[in-house]
Short mmCIF file of C-alpha atoms in Angstrom, two decimals:
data_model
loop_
_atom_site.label_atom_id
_atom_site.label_comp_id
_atom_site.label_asym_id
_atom_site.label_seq_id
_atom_site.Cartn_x
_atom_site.Cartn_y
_atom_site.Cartn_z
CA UNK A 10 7.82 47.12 -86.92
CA UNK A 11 9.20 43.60 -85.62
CA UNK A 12 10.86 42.97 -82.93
CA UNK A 13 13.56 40.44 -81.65
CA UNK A 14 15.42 39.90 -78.61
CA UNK A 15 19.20 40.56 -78.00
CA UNK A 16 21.00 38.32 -75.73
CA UNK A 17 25.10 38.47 -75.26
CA UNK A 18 27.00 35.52 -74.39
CA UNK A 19 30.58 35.99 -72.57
CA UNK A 20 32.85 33.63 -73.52
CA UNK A 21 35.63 35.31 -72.17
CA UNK A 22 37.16 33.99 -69.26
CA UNK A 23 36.68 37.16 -67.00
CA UNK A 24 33.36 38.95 -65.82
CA UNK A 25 32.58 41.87 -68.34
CA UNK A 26 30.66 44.66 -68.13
CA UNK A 27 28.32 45.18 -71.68
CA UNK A 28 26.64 47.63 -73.57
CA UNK A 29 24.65 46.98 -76.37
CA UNK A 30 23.83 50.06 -79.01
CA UNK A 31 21.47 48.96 -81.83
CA UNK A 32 19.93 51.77 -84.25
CA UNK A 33 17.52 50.67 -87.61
CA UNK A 34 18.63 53.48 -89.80
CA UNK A 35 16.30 56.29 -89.92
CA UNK A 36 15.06 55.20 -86.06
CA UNK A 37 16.07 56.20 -82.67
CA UNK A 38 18.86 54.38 -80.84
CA UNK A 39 17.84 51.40 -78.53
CA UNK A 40 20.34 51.44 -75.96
CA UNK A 41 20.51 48.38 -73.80
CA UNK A 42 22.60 50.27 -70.68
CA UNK A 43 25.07 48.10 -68.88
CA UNK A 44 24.86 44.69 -67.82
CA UNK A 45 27.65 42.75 -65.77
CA UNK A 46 28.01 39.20 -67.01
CA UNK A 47 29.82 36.00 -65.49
CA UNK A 48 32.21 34.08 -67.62
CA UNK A 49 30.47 31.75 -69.82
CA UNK A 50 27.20 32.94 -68.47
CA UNK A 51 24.58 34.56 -70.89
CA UNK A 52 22.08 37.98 -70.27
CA UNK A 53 19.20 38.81 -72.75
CA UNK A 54 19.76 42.63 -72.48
CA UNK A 55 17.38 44.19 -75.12
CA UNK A 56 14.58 44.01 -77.05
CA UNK A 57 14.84 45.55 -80.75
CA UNK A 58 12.85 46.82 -83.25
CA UNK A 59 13.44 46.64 -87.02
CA UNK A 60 11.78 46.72 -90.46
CA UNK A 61 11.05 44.40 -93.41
CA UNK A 62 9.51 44.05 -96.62
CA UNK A 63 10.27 44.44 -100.13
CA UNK A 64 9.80 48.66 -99.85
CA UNK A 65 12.59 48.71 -97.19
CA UNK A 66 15.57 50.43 -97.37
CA UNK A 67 17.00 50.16 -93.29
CA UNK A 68 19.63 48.08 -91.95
CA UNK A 69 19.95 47.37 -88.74
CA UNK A 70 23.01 48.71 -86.90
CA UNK A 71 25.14 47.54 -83.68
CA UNK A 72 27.75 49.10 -81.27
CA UNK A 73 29.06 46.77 -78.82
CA UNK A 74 30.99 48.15 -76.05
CA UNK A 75 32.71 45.93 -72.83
CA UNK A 76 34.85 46.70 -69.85
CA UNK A 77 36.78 43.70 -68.71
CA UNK A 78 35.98 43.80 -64.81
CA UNK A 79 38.65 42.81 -61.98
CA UNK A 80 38.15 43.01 -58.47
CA UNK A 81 40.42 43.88 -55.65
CA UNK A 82 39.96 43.73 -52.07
CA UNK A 83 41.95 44.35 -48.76
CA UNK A 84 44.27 47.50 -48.44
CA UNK A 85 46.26 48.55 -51.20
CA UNK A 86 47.18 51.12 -53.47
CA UNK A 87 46.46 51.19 -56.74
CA UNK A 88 48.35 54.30 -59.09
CA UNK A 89 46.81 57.08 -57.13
CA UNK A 90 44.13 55.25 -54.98
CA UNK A 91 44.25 53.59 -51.72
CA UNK A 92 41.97 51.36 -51.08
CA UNK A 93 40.56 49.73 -47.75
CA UNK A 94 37.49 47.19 -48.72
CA UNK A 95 36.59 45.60 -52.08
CA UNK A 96 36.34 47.63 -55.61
CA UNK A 97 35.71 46.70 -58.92
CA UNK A 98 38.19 48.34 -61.98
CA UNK A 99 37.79 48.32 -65.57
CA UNK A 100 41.09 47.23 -66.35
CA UNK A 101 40.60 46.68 -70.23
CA UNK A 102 38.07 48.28 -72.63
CA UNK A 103 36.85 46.68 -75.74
CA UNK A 104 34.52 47.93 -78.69
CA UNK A 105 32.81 46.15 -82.28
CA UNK A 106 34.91 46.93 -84.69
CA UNK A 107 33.11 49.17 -87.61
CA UNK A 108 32.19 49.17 -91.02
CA UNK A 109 33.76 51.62 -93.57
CA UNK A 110 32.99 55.28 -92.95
CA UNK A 111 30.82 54.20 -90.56
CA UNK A 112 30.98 53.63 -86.19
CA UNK A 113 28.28 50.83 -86.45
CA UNK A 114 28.64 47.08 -87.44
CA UNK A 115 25.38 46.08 -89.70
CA UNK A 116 23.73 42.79 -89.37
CA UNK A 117 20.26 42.81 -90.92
CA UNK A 118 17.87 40.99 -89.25
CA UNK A 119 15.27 39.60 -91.63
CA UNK A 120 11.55 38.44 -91.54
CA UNK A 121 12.57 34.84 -89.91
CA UNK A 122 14.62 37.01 -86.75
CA UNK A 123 10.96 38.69 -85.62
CA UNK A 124 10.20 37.35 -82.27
CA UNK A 125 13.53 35.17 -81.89
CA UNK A 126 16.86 35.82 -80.20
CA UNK A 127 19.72 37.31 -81.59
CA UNK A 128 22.53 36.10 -80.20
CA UNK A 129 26.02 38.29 -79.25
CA UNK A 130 28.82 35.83 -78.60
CA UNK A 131 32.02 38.17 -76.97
CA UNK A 132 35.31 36.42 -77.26
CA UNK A 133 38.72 37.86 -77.32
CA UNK A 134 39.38 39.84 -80.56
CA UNK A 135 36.05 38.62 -82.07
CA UNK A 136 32.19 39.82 -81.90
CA UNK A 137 29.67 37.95 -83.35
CA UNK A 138 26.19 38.38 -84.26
CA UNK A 139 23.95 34.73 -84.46
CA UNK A 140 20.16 35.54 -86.14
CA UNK A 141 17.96 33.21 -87.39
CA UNK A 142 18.68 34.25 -90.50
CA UNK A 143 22.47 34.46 -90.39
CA UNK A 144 25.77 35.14 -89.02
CA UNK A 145 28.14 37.97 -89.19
CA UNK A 146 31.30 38.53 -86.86
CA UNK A 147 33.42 41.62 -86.54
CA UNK A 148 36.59 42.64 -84.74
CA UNK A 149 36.58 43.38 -81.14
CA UNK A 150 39.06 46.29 -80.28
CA UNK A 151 41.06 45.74 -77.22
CA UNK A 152 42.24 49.20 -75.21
CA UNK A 153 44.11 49.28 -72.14
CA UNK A 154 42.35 52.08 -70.13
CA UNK A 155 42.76 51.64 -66.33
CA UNK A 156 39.32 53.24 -64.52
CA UNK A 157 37.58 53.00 -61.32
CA UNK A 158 33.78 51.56 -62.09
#
């Protein structure tokens, strides 16, 4: 097996918080949990591992999930909560957007990805995956879900 790294760049303007699901078909899924990361700032948030070779027959498969974070502090009510202090709320959810029949976005990493970054870039309606070897990009799906974090 080869690995790479996975790093996810937020070019949004807001602080998200990211997940990062990758799965080489046949293999377990390497889950990276949740990061929080800054606006224009950049996390390397999992290492994966993937296959090669002319007797391959894997792809390598990606979930990206974010929660667009905003904070609120002082007393307030918010819908059904009242709040005295500081909390954080996931005011907007987003998700890769998926290949037919499928949940997962594939981008194949190849033989030159082993032991490089892969970037994520996150932008508003827009995921994409930088390798080594290539680029791919997908849709990122906005939904308005209003939760406490």
């Amino acid at each position: 097996m080869k690995n790479a790294s996975v790093s996810v760049r937020n070019k949004f303007d807001v602080k998200l918080r990211v997940q990062v699901l990758h799965q080489y078909t046949g293999e377990a899924t390497q889950d990276s949990n949740w990061h929080v990361i800054e606006p224009n700032e950049e996390a390397n948030v999992l290492s994966v591992q993937y296959n090669t070779g002319f007797f391959t027959t894997g792809v390598d498969n990606w979930i990206v999930n974010a929660t667009e974070l905003s904070e609120i502090e002082g007393k307030t009510s918010v819908g059904p909560f009242e709040i005295d202090g500081k909390v954080m709320f996931g005011v907007k959810k987003y998700q890769s957007g998926k290949g037919f029949g499928s949940q997962w976005k594939v981008h194949t990493l190849r033989d030159d990805d082993a032991d490089q970054v892969t970037y994520i870039d996150l932008r508003p309606g827009i995921v994409e995956f930088i390798s080594k070897s290539g680029t791919s990009s997908t849709t990122f799906d906005l939904e308005i879900i209003p939760h406490v974090l």
